[in-house]
C-alpha cells in the first residue's frame, strides 16, 4: 500500500497545536472602528491597523462607490494591458506629492510592492542586508531576488557598518532593507544613520512604511518626514491598507526608479491592477489625512495617554519601548500570551496575542487608533490590572 503523501499535514498541525502556535480566525461583523462586534460580542478594538479610524469612514466608502459606479468592479487586467485607469495615476500622483518624491506606483498590496521592488532591484551578483526583525514581505522579496542575503542585528548601526565593511566590495549592488516602524515591536529604524551608511558604502536603501504611512511625520508622510530627511534619495514602500483604510501598496521614489519598476517588477507586471474601489477609497483617505491633521494629533495623544496610564498604574508591566502607534506587552510564554489574549476578549477588549514564529518572544500587541476615546483606554488599563 503506498503511503498517503498528505498525512504529514495532520502531523504538522498537531505539532503546531502542541507548541501553542496554532492560529484560527475570528469574524468581525459590521464596519470596522474603535469598537467592533467580534463573533457577535462588542469589544474595544486594539487589534486593528486602521490607526486613523478611516476604514469605516463614509467618505472612503463614497470614494469606493463612485469609482465602482464609473469604472466597474474589476480592473480586468494588468496595468500594462487592459488594467490601467486614470484613477490609478491620480492616486500615484497624490502619493508622490504627499511624500515629496518625483513619482510613485501602486501595487495590489503592500506585500506585493515589497516582493516586486526587491526582486527588480537586485539579483544574483548582489547583496541584501536585512534587519533581523523585518516583515515577511521584505524577507521573501529578498529570497525571490536571488541576491545574497545577510541579516543584521535589530537596528544595530555599528553591526551593519561592520558587515558592510566586510562584504560590500564583493558584490555589484547592495540594498539595505528595513521596516521603518517594526510591526510587532513598534520601534523605529535609525533612519538618519542608515541613510549615511547607504551613502558611505554606495548602497540603495529601501524602507517599508506600512505602519508609518499616515502615522509618522507632521503631515503623516512617514518616517522621512519624521526624521526631517525628506528629499534624500531612498526607496519608500508602503501600504494603502493600514492607516489609509483601503487595500493596496505603493513604491515612491525617483522618476527613474518608478519607471524601472513598471518595466521590471514581476508582482506589478503580472498581476491584475488595483481595483477601482480600493483606488477610490485610498484617494479619499489621502485627502482626509491632509485636510484633517487633528486626526494625527489625536492618535499621538491617545498613545501618550495609554503609556502614561500604564506607567502610573501598572509600572511592573514590561512594555516594549515604542515610538509609534503600536504598543507591546511582553509576556513570558506563548501559553501566557494566549491566556491573556482570551481573558481580554472575555472582558470586552480585543488585543491579540502575538507568538513565535512571528516574533521571537510572546506578547500582546495593542494598536492605538485616533478614534479611541479616553474611556476605551481607561477600560483597557483597568482590565489589564485585573488579569495581570
Ligand atoms: N510590511 C509590513 C511591515 C506589514 O506589517 C505588512 C502587513 N502586515 C505589509 C508590509 C504588507 O502590507 P499589505 O497588508 O498591504 O499586503
mmCIF file of C-alpha atoms and ligand atoms in Angstrom:
data_model
loop_
_atom_site.group_PDB
_atom_site.id
_atom_site.type_symbol
_atom_site.label_atom_id
_atom_site.label_comp_id
_atom_site.label_asym_id
_atom_site.label_seq_id
_atom_site.Cartn_x
_atom_site.Cartn_y
_atom_site.Cartn_z
ATOM 1 C CA UNK A 1 0.000 0.000 0.000
ATOM 2 C CA UNK A 2 1.616 3.369 -0.965
ATOM 3 C CA UNK A 3 1.846 5.846 1.910
ATOM 4 C CA UNK A 4 -0.639 8.750 1.956
ATOM 5 C CA UNK A 5 1.515 11.649 0.683
ATOM 6 C CA UNK A 6 -0.669 14.182 2.566
ATOM 7 C CA UNK A 7 -0.596 12.565 6.030
ATOM 8 C CA UNK A 8 2.269 14.818 7.161
ATOM 9 C CA UNK A 9 -0.122 17.802 7.131
ATOM 10 C CA UNK A 10 -2.166 16.452 10.037
ATOM 11 C CA UNK A 11 1.003 15.585 11.951
ATOM 12 C CA UNK A 12 2.328 19.096 11.375
ATOM 13 C CA UNK A 13 -0.914 20.659 12.592
ATOM 14 C CA UNK A 14 -0.670 18.580 15.775
ATOM 15 C CA UNK A 15 2.900 19.830 16.347
ATOM 16 C CA UNK A 16 1.787 23.445 15.826
ATOM 17 C CA UNK A 17 -1.018 22.926 18.344
ATOM 18 C CA UNK A 18 1.286 21.364 20.946
ATOM 19 C CA UNK A 19 3.622 24.393 20.709
ATOM 20 C CA UNK A 20 0.680 26.823 21.252
ATOM 21 C CA UNK A 21 1.393 28.250 17.802
ATOM 22 C CA UNK A 22 -1.952 27.230 16.297
ATOM 23 C CA UNK A 23 -3.920 30.124 14.786
ATOM 24 C CA UNK A 24 -7.590 30.472 13.962
ATOM 25 C CA UNK A 25 -9.733 33.353 12.729
ATOM 26 C CA UNK A 26 -12.476 35.319 14.475
ATOM 27 C CA UNK A 27 -15.162 37.071 12.391
ATOM 28 C CA UNK A 28 -15.822 40.800 12.845
ATOM 29 C CA UNK A 29 -19.347 41.899 11.931
ATOM 30 C CA UNK A 30 -20.202 45.330 10.564
ATOM 31 C CA UNK A 31 -17.920 48.265 9.863
ATOM 32 C CA UNK A 32 -14.500 48.471 11.468
ATOM 33 C CA UNK A 33 -13.992 51.080 14.183
ATOM 34 C CA UNK A 34 -12.752 51.737 17.715
ATOM 35 C CA UNK A 35 -15.346 49.231 18.896
ATOM 36 C CA UNK A 36 -16.389 46.213 16.839
ATOM 37 C CA UNK A 37 -18.624 43.169 17.021
ATOM 38 C CA UNK A 38 -16.270 40.211 17.375
ATOM 39 C CA UNK A 39 -18.071 36.891 16.986
ATOM 40 C CA UNK A 40 -21.231 38.790 17.982
ATOM 41 C CA UNK A 41 -19.717 40.358 21.145
ATOM 42 C CA UNK A 42 -18.974 44.096 21.376
ATOM 43 C CA UNK A 43 -15.304 44.697 22.150
ATOM 44 C CA UNK A 44 -12.988 47.707 22.197
ATOM 45 C CA UNK A 45 -10.726 47.249 19.219
ATOM 46 C CA UNK A 46 -6.981 47.417 19.924
ATOM 47 C CA UNK A 47 -6.180 44.913 17.176
ATOM 48 C CA UNK A 48 -6.585 46.997 14.059
ATOM 49 C CA UNK A 49 -4.060 48.708 11.780
ATOM 50 C CA UNK A 50 -6.731 51.300 10.951
ATOM 51 C CA UNK A 51 -4.774 53.842 13.009
ATOM 52 C CA UNK A 52 -6.756 56.900 11.932
ATOM 53 C CA UNK A 53 -10.139 55.180 12.016
ATOM 54 C CA UNK A 54 -10.698 55.695 8.282
ATOM 55 C CA UNK A 55 -11.670 52.180 7.144
ATOM 56 C CA UNK A 56 -15.312 52.744 8.102
ATOM 57 C CA UNK A 57 -15.395 56.446 7.146
ATOM 58 C CA UNK A 58 -18.329 57.478 4.958
ATOM 59 C CA UNK A 59 -16.059 59.471 2.624
ATOM 60 C CA UNK A 60 -13.880 56.450 1.827
ATOM 61 C CA UNK A 61 -16.995 54.399 1.247
ATOM 62 C CA UNK A 62 -18.305 57.082 -1.138
ATOM 63 C CA UNK A 63 -14.900 57.227 -2.859
ATOM 64 C CA UNK A 64 -15.130 53.474 -3.459
ATOM 65 C CA UNK A 65 -18.780 53.598 -4.587
ATOM 66 C CA UNK A 66 -18.174 56.464 -7.034
ATOM 67 C CA UNK A 67 -15.185 54.630 -8.533
ATOM 68 C CA UNK A 68 -17.167 51.391 -8.890
ATOM 69 C CA UNK A 69 -20.110 53.179 -10.477
ATOM 70 C CA UNK A 70 -17.843 54.863 -13.009
ATOM 71 C CA UNK A 71 -15.360 52.076 -13.666
ATOM 72 C CA UNK A 72 -16.985 48.786 -12.643
ATOM 73 C CA UNK A 73 -15.758 46.291 -10.092
ATOM 74 C CA UNK A 74 -12.684 44.747 -11.671
ATOM 75 C CA UNK A 75 -9.660 46.245 -13.354
ATOM 76 C CA UNK A 76 -9.772 43.365 -15.888
ATOM 77 C CA UNK A 77 -6.034 43.018 -16.458
ATOM 78 C CA UNK A 78 -2.505 44.066 -15.719
ATOM 79 C CA UNK A 79 -1.754 47.803 -15.782
ATOM 80 C CA UNK A 80 0.342 47.149 -18.893
ATOM 81 C CA UNK A 81 -2.595 45.527 -20.724
ATOM 82 C CA UNK A 82 -6.261 46.405 -20.054
ATOM 83 C CA UNK A 83 -5.987 47.341 -16.351
ATOM 84 C CA UNK A 84 -4.719 50.916 -16.345
ATOM 85 C CA UNK A 85 -7.161 53.688 -15.382
ATOM 86 C CA UNK A 86 -6.687 57.443 -14.957
ATOM 87 C CA UNK A 87 -7.744 56.964 -11.322
ATOM 88 C CA UNK A 88 -4.574 54.894 -10.709
ATOM 89 C CA UNK A 89 -2.447 57.753 -11.992
ATOM 90 C CA UNK A 90 -4.359 60.228 -9.832
ATOM 91 C CA UNK A 91 -3.618 58.106 -6.778
ATOM 92 C CA UNK A 92 0.055 57.734 -7.704
ATOM 93 C CA UNK A 93 0.414 61.473 -8.207
ATOM 94 C CA UNK A 94 -1.217 62.181 -4.874
ATOM 95 C CA UNK A 95 1.135 59.757 -3.074
ATOM 96 C CA UNK A 96 4.189 61.293 -4.778
ATOM 97 C CA UNK A 97 3.113 64.820 -3.952
ATOM 98 C CA UNK A 98 2.369 63.937 -0.301
ATOM 99 C CA UNK A 99 5.724 62.177 0.092
ATOM 100 C CA UNK A 100 7.548 64.794 -1.987
ATOM 101 C CA UNK A 101 9.031 62.231 -4.342
ATOM 102 C CA UNK A 102 9.248 62.501 -8.126
ATOM 103 C CA UNK A 103 6.835 59.646 -8.731
ATOM 104 C CA UNK A 104 5.033 56.647 -7.235
ATOM 105 C CA UNK A 105 3.479 53.411 -8.452
ATOM 106 C CA UNK A 106 0.659 51.449 -6.813
ATOM 107 C CA UNK A 107 0.593 47.677 -6.378
ATOM 108 C CA UNK A 108 -2.285 45.375 -5.422
ATOM 109 C CA UNK A 109 -0.939 45.020 -1.863
ATOM 110 C CA UNK A 110 1.951 46.167 0.296
ATOM 111 C CA UNK A 111 3.251 42.606 0.310
ATOM 112 C CA UNK A 112 3.382 42.577 -3.500
ATOM 113 C CA UNK A 113 5.060 46.001 -3.539
ATOM 114 C CA UNK A 114 7.928 44.682 -1.403
ATOM 115 C CA UNK A 115 8.263 41.454 -3.395
ATOM 116 C CA UNK A 116 8.234 43.311 -6.712
ATOM 117 C CA UNK A 117 10.557 46.161 -5.768
ATOM 118 C CA UNK A 118 13.221 43.988 -4.150
ATOM 119 C CA UNK A 119 13.164 41.318 -6.866
ATOM 120 C CA UNK A 120 13.522 44.035 -9.519
ATOM 121 C CA UNK A 121 16.361 45.936 -7.845
ATOM 122 C CA UNK A 122 18.852 43.179 -7.047
ATOM 123 C CA UNK A 123 19.833 39.775 -8.379
ATOM 124 C CA UNK A 124 22.411 37.011 -8.167
ATOM 125 C CA UNK A 125 25.506 39.225 -8.148
ATOM 126 C CA UNK A 126 24.145 41.496 -5.418
ATOM 127 C CA UNK A 127 23.919 41.731 -1.633
ATOM 128 C CA UNK A 128 20.919 42.433 0.605
ATOM 129 C CA UNK A 129 21.370 43.458 4.230
ATOM 130 C CA UNK A 130 18.133 42.973 6.136
ATOM 131 C CA UNK A 131 17.165 43.886 9.720
ATOM 132 C CA UNK A 132 16.535 40.617 11.561
ATOM 133 C CA UNK A 133 13.030 41.793 12.630
ATOM 134 C CA UNK A 134 11.888 42.752 9.130
ATOM 135 C CA UNK A 135 8.412 41.900 7.907
ATOM 136 C CA UNK A 136 7.879 38.660 5.996
ATOM 137 C CA UNK A 137 7.300 40.538 2.703
ATOM 138 C CA UNK A 138 10.781 42.078 2.869
ATOM 139 C CA UNK A 139 12.365 38.737 3.719
ATOM 140 C CA UNK A 140 10.511 36.905 0.969
ATOM 141 C CA UNK A 141 11.294 39.671 -1.529
ATOM 142 C CA UNK A 142 14.955 39.166 -0.674
ATOM 143 C CA UNK A 143 14.697 35.409 -1.228
ATOM 144 C CA UNK A 144 12.829 35.905 -4.512
ATOM 145 C CA UNK A 145 15.524 38.270 -5.796
ATOM 146 C CA UNK A 146 18.221 35.562 -5.645
ATOM 147 C CA UNK A 147 20.692 38.043 -4.079
ATOM 148 C CA UNK A 148 22.988 37.040 -1.212
ATOM 149 C CA UNK A 149 21.021 37.756 1.971
ATOM 150 C CA UNK A 150 22.597 38.678 5.305
ATOM 151 C CA UNK A 151 20.544 39.651 8.378
ATOM 152 C CA UNK A 152 21.930 42.304 10.673
ATOM 153 C CA UNK A 153 21.072 42.608 14.383
ATOM 154 C CA UNK A 154 17.907 44.620 15.000
ATOM 155 C CA UNK A 155 18.508 48.364 14.445
ATOM 156 C CA UNK A 156 22.216 47.874 15.148
ATOM 157 C CA UNK A 157 24.036 50.518 13.123
ATOM 158 C CA UNK A 158 27.553 49.502 14.196
ATOM 159 C CA UNK A 159 26.813 45.845 13.372
ATOM 160 C CA UNK A 160 25.532 46.847 9.944
ATOM 161 C CA UNK A 161 28.617 49.012 9.325
ATOM 162 C CA UNK A 162 30.863 46.038 10.172
ATOM 163 C CA UNK A 163 29.016 43.796 7.734
ATOM 164 C CA UNK A 164 29.251 46.440 5.010
ATOM 165 C CA UNK A 165 32.989 46.879 5.600
ATOM 166 C CA UNK A 166 33.452 43.127 5.378
ATOM 167 C CA UNK A 167 31.241 42.232 2.420
ATOM 168 C CA UNK A 168 30.200 45.269 0.346
ATOM 169 C CA UNK A 169 33.161 45.174 -2.056
ATOM 170 C CA UNK A 170 32.421 41.570 -3.092
ATOM 171 C CA UNK A 171 29.113 42.471 -4.733
ATOM 172 C CA UNK A 172 27.864 44.558 -7.663
ATOM 173 C CA UNK A 173 24.897 46.291 -5.979
ATOM 174 C CA UNK A 174 23.904 46.393 -2.344
ATOM 175 C CA UNK A 175 20.412 47.005 -0.938
ATOM 176 C CA UNK A 176 19.687 47.670 2.739
ATOM 177 C CA UNK A 177 16.076 46.820 3.666
ATOM 178 C CA UNK A 178 14.232 47.696 6.848
ATOM 179 C CA UNK A 179 10.776 48.306 8.272
ATOM 180 C CA UNK A 180 10.531 51.961 9.258
ATOM 181 C CA UNK A 181 8.139 51.095 12.125
ATOM 182 C CA UNK A 182 8.601 47.470 13.192
ATOM 183 C CA UNK A 183 5.145 45.979 13.043
ATOM 184 C CA UNK A 184 5.373 43.627 16.022
ATOM 185 C CA UNK A 185 7.561 45.811 18.264
ATOM 186 C CA UNK A 186 6.516 49.368 17.482
ATOM 187 C CA UNK A 187 10.046 50.797 17.437
ATOM 188 C CA UNK A 188 11.615 52.864 14.635
ATOM 189 C CA UNK A 189 14.562 52.146 12.371
ATOM 190 C CA UNK A 190 17.539 54.521 12.850
ATOM 191 C CA UNK A 191 16.827 56.235 9.533
ATOM 192 C CA UNK A 192 19.384 59.098 9.520
ATOM 193 C CA UNK A 193 22.204 56.658 10.356
ATOM 194 C CA UNK A 194 21.014 54.198 7.706
ATOM 195 C CA UNK A 195 20.938 56.961 5.081
ATOM 196 C CA UNK A 196 24.531 57.882 5.993
ATOM 197 C CA UNK A 197 25.671 54.257 5.813
ATOM 198 C CA UNK A 198 23.991 53.876 2.424
ATOM 199 C CA UNK A 199 25.927 56.951 1.206
ATOM 200 C CA UNK A 200 29.237 55.770 2.698
ATOM 201 C CA UNK A 201 29.039 52.301 1.145
ATOM 202 C CA UNK A 202 27.219 53.179 -2.083
ATOM 203 C CA UNK A 203 24.129 51.140 -1.209
ATOM 204 C CA UNK A 204 20.463 51.521 -2.054
ATOM 205 C CA UNK A 205 18.158 51.839 0.966
ATOM 206 C CA UNK A 206 14.559 50.598 0.996
ATOM 207 C CA UNK A 207 12.224 51.344 3.904
ATOM 208 C CA UNK A 208 8.854 49.699 4.478
ATOM 209 C CA UNK A 209 6.438 52.424 5.537
ATOM 210 C CA UNK A 210 3.493 50.071 6.199
ATOM 211 C CA UNK A 211 2.999 51.264 9.797
ATOM 212 C CA UNK A 212 4.303 54.807 9.354
ATOM 213 C CA UNK A 213 2.248 55.981 6.373
ATOM 214 C CA UNK A 214 -0.354 58.418 7.717
ATOM 215 C CA UNK A 215 1.081 57.897 11.218
ATOM 216 C CA UNK A 216 4.578 59.444 11.383
ATOM 217 C CA UNK A 217 5.587 62.970 10.400
ATOM 218 C CA UNK A 218 3.725 66.241 10.714
ATOM 219 C CA UNK A 219 1.545 65.584 7.656
ATOM 220 C CA UNK A 220 1.623 61.797 8.042
ATOM 221 C CA UNK A 221 4.049 61.454 5.111
ATOM 222 C CA UNK A 222 6.024 58.874 7.110
ATOM 223 C CA UNK A 223 9.459 58.185 8.503
ATOM 224 C CA UNK A 224 11.360 60.545 6.155
ATOM 225 C CA UNK A 225 9.220 63.460 7.293
ATOM 226 C CA UNK A 226 9.500 62.376 10.951
ATOM 227 C CA UNK A 227 13.314 62.473 10.790
ATOM 228 C CA UNK A 228 13.323 65.573 8.540
ATOM 229 C CA UNK A 229 15.132 63.671 5.812
ATOM 230 C CA UNK A 230 12.623 64.451 3.043
ATOM 231 C CA UNK A 231 14.368 64.895 -0.294
ATOM 232 C CA UNK A 232 17.233 62.441 0.339
ATOM 233 C CA UNK A 233 17.458 59.522 -2.064
ATOM 234 C CA UNK A 234 15.673 56.425 -0.817
ATOM 235 C CA UNK A 235 13.102 53.833 -1.891
ATOM 236 C CA UNK A 236 9.867 54.066 0.102
ATOM 237 C CA UNK A 237 7.456 51.147 0.022
ATOM 238 C CA UNK A 238 4.146 51.317 1.846
ATOM 239 C CA UNK A 239 0.626 50.075 2.096
ATOM 240 C CA UNK A 240 -2.785 51.629 1.478
ATOM 241 C CA UNK A 241 -4.306 49.015 3.787
ATOM 242 C CA UNK A 242 -3.493 50.243 7.278
ATOM 243 C CA UNK A 243 -3.886 53.907 8.297
ATOM 244 C CA UNK A 244 -5.274 54.674 4.821
ATOM 245 C CA UNK A 245 -8.150 52.252 5.384
ATOM 246 C CA UNK A 246 -8.163 50.741 1.873
ATOM 247 C CA UNK A 247 -6.183 47.965 0.177
ATOM 248 C CA UNK A 248 -3.060 48.082 -1.957
ATOM 249 C CA UNK A 249 0.596 49.047 -1.791
ATOM 250 C CA UNK A 250 2.926 51.634 -3.292
ATOM 251 C CA UNK A 251 6.533 52.447 -4.037
ATOM 252 C CA UNK A 252 7.561 56.122 -4.017
ATOM 253 C CA UNK A 253 10.904 57.460 -5.223
ATOM 254 C CA UNK A 254 12.715 58.939 -8.202
ATOM 255 C CA UNK A 255 11.071 59.052 -11.641
ATOM 256 C CA UNK A 256 13.712 56.634 -12.958
ATOM 257 C CA UNK A 257 13.130 54.147 -10.148
ATOM 258 C CA UNK A 258 9.374 54.099 -10.731
ATOM 259 C CA UNK A 259 9.772 53.840 -14.499
ATOM 260 C CA UNK A 260 12.174 50.934 -13.974
ATOM 261 C CA UNK A 261 9.746 49.137 -11.616
ATOM 262 C CA UNK A 262 6.955 49.439 -14.194
ATOM 263 C CA UNK A 263 9.240 47.535 -16.546
ATOM 264 C CA UNK A 264 10.810 45.051 -14.181
ATOM 265 C CA UNK A 265 8.720 44.372 -11.031
ATOM 266 C CA UNK A 266 7.079 40.970 -11.595
ATOM 267 C CA UNK A 267 4.347 41.483 -8.989
ATOM 268 C CA UNK A 268 3.263 44.663 -10.786
ATOM 269 C CA UNK A 269 3.552 43.444 -14.367
ATOM 270 C CA UNK A 270 1.933 40.029 -13.990
ATOM 271 C CA UNK A 271 -0.990 40.775 -11.697
ATOM 272 C CA UNK A 272 -4.331 42.497 -12.144
ATOM 273 C CA UNK A 273 -4.306 46.227 -11.432
ATOM 274 C CA UNK A 274 -5.650 47.589 -8.134
ATOM 275 C CA UNK A 275 -9.473 47.549 -8.157
ATOM 276 C CA UNK A 276 -11.389 50.806 -8.752
ATOM 277 C CA UNK A 277 -12.977 50.574 -5.260
ATOM 278 C CA UNK A 278 -9.621 50.302 -3.484
ATOM 279 C CA UNK A 279 -8.147 53.080 -5.618
ATOM 280 C CA UNK A 280 -11.095 55.438 -4.985
ATOM 281 C CA UNK A 281 -11.062 54.762 -1.225
ATOM 282 C CA UNK A 282 -7.288 55.315 -0.937
ATOM 283 C CA UNK A 283 -7.516 58.611 -2.808
ATOM 284 C CA UNK A 284 -10.264 59.811 -0.458
ATOM 285 C CA UNK A 285 -8.159 58.725 2.548
ATOM 286 C CA UNK A 286 -5.085 60.701 1.473
ATOM 287 C CA UNK A 287 -7.237 63.817 1.043
ATOM 288 C CA UNK A 288 -8.696 63.377 4.541
ATOM 289 C CA UNK A 289 -5.266 62.873 6.140
ATOM 290 C CA UNK A 290 -4.108 66.133 4.583
ATOM 291 C CA UNK A 291 -7.280 68.089 5.363
ATOM 292 C CA UNK A 292 -7.740 66.831 8.931
ATOM 293 C CA UNK A 293 -4.364 66.967 10.711
ATOM 294 C CA UNK A 294 -6.248 66.775 14.031
ATOM 295 C CA UNK A 295 -6.655 63.008 13.460
ATOM 296 C CA UNK A 296 -2.900 62.516 13.718
ATOM 297 C CA UNK A 297 -2.710 64.801 16.741
ATOM 298 C CA UNK A 298 -5.420 62.741 18.465
ATOM 299 C CA UNK A 299 -3.670 59.460 17.620
ATOM 300 C CA UNK A 300 -0.484 60.629 19.349
ATOM 301 C CA UNK A 301 -2.480 61.978 22.330
ATOM 302 C CA UNK A 302 -4.030 58.532 22.708
ATOM 303 C CA UNK A 303 -0.648 56.794 22.515
ATOM 304 C CA UNK A 304 0.779 59.107 25.185
ATOM 305 C CA UNK A 305 -2.303 58.701 27.393
ATOM 306 C CA UNK A 306 -2.048 54.902 27.354
ATOM 307 C CA UNK A 307 1.694 54.994 28.056
ATOM 308 C CA UNK A 308 1.126 57.358 30.978
ATOM 309 C CA UNK A 309 -1.676 55.262 32.494
ATOM 310 C CA UNK A 310 0.416 52.091 32.245
ATOM 311 C CA UNK A 311 3.402 53.830 33.810
ATOM 312 C CA UNK A 312 1.284 55.166 36.686
ATOM 313 C CA UNK A 313 -0.978 52.182 37.337
ATOM 314 C CA UNK A 314 0.920 49.127 36.078
ATOM 315 C CA UNK A 315 4.607 50.009 36.415
ATOM 316 C CA UNK A 316 5.532 46.307 36.738
ATOM 317 C CA UNK A 317 4.322 45.536 33.185
ATOM 318 C CA UNK A 318 7.001 45.044 30.559
ATOM 319 C CA UNK A 319 6.067 47.473 27.814
ATOM 320 C CA UNK A 320 8.479 47.306 24.862
ATOM 321 C CA UNK A 321 9.994 50.732 24.072
ATOM 322 C CA UNK A 322 7.985 52.174 21.205
ATOM 323 C CA UNK A 323 7.839 55.331 19.100
ATOM 324 C CA UNK A 324 4.728 54.506 17.110
ATOM 325 C CA UNK A 325 1.048 53.704 17.491
ATOM 326 C CA UNK A 326 1.925 50.061 18.300
ATOM 327 C CA UNK A 327 2.488 49.124 21.958
ATOM 328 C CA UNK A 328 3.523 45.642 23.047
ATOM 329 C CA UNK A 329 3.271 43.992 26.447
ATOM 330 C CA UNK A 330 5.900 41.317 26.736
ATOM 331 C CA UNK A 331 4.803 38.013 28.336
ATOM 332 C CA UNK A 332 6.871 35.048 29.455
ATOM 333 C CA UNK A 333 5.402 32.362 27.162
ATOM 334 C CA UNK A 334 3.092 31.670 24.236
ATOM 335 C CA UNK A 335 0.658 29.938 26.608
ATOM 336 C CA UNK A 336 0.546 33.007 28.885
ATOM 337 C CA UNK A 337 0.067 35.349 25.914
ATOM 338 C CA UNK A 338 -2.834 33.186 24.707
ATOM 339 C CA UNK A 339 -4.384 33.152 28.164
ATOM 340 C CA UNK A 340 -4.157 36.948 28.472
ATOM 341 C CA UNK A 341 -5.484 37.467 24.911
ATOM 342 C CA UNK A 342 -8.502 35.255 25.622
ATOM 343 C CA UNK A 343 -9.215 36.860 29.000
ATOM 344 C CA UNK A 344 -9.052 40.301 27.416
ATOM 345 C CA UNK A 345 -11.683 39.264 24.875
ATOM 346 C CA UNK A 346 -13.907 37.830 27.583
ATOM 347 C CA UNK A 347 -13.735 41.245 29.309
ATOM 348 C CA UNK A 348 -14.514 43.218 26.166
ATOM 349 C CA UNK A 349 -11.005 44.081 24.916
ATOM 350 C CA UNK A 350 -9.650 42.884 21.569
ATOM 351 C CA UNK A 351 -5.812 42.913 21.654
ATOM 352 C CA UNK A 352 -4.270 39.811 20.144
ATOM 353 C CA UNK A 353 -1.512 37.532 21.412
ATOM 354 C CA UNK A 354 1.451 37.504 19.024
ATOM 355 C CA UNK A 355 3.619 34.425 19.350
ATOM 356 C CA UNK A 356 6.617 32.753 17.777
ATOM 357 C CA UNK A 357 7.394 32.140 14.965
ATOM 358 C CA UNK A 358 6.041 35.611 14.039
ATOM 359 C CA UNK A 359 8.135 37.179 16.837
ATOM 360 C CA UNK A 360 10.989 35.867 18.983
ATOM 361 C CA UNK A 361 9.095 36.404 22.277
ATOM 362 C CA UNK A 362 5.368 36.267 23.025
ATOM 363 C CA UNK A 363 3.419 39.451 23.611
ATOM 364 C CA UNK A 364 0.080 41.244 23.497
ATOM 365 C CA UNK A 365 0.035 43.772 20.668
ATOM 366 C CA UNK A 366 -2.010 46.909 21.264
ATOM 367 C CA UNK A 367 -2.607 49.218 18.319
ATOM 368 C CA UNK A 368 -3.956 52.625 19.059
ATOM 369 C CA UNK A 369 -6.458 54.496 16.920
ATOM 370 C CA UNK A 370 -7.227 58.217 16.660
ATOM 371 C CA UNK A 371 -10.876 57.303 17.257
ATOM 372 C CA UNK A 372 -10.302 55.609 20.629
ATOM 373 C CA UNK A 373 -11.888 57.609 23.413
ATOM 374 C CA UNK A 374 -10.326 58.184 26.822
ATOM 375 C CA UNK A 375 -12.855 55.742 28.322
ATOM 376 C CA UNK A 376 -11.674 52.980 25.923
ATOM 377 C CA UNK A 377 -8.075 53.444 27.009
ATOM 378 C CA UNK A 378 -9.005 53.572 30.706
ATOM 379 C CA UNK A 379 -11.016 50.345 30.350
ATOM 380 C CA UNK A 380 -8.010 48.618 28.731
ATOM 381 C CA UNK A 381 -5.780 49.588 31.650
ATOM 382 C CA UNK A 382 -8.317 48.545 34.279
ATOM 383 C CA UNK A 383 -8.850 45.136 32.602
ATOM 384 C CA UNK A 384 -5.096 44.628 32.311
ATOM 385 C CA UNK A 385 -4.637 45.367 36.001
ATOM 386 C CA UNK A 386 -7.366 42.823 36.802
ATOM 387 C CA UNK A 387 -5.890 39.965 34.808
ATOM 388 C CA UNK A 388 -2.129 40.532 35.035
HETATM 389 N N1 LIG B 1 5.031 45.423 5.572
HETATM 390 C C1 LIG B 1 4.686 45.405 6.869
HETATM 391 C C2 LIG B 1 5.664 45.898 7.878
HETATM 392 C C3 LIG B 1 3.420 44.929 7.257
HETATM 393 O O1 LIG B 1 3.094 44.902 8.555
HETATM 394 C C4 LIG B 1 2.520 44.484 6.263
HETATM 395 C C5 LIG B 1 1.131 43.985 6.615
HETATM 396 N N2 LIG B 1 1.061 43.131 7.681
HETATM 397 C C6 LIG B 1 2.917 44.531 4.937
HETATM 398 C C7 LIG B 1 4.172 45.011 4.619
HETATM 399 C C8 LIG B 1 2.025 44.063 3.845
HETATM 400 O O2 LIG B 1 1.084 45.031 3.529
HETATM 401 P P1 LIG B 1 -0.323 44.596 2.925
HETATM 402 O O3 LIG B 1 -1.173 44.154 4.044
HETATM 403 O O4 LIG B 1 -0.806 45.820 2.222
HETATM 404 O O5 LIG B 1 -0.037 43.482 1.952
#
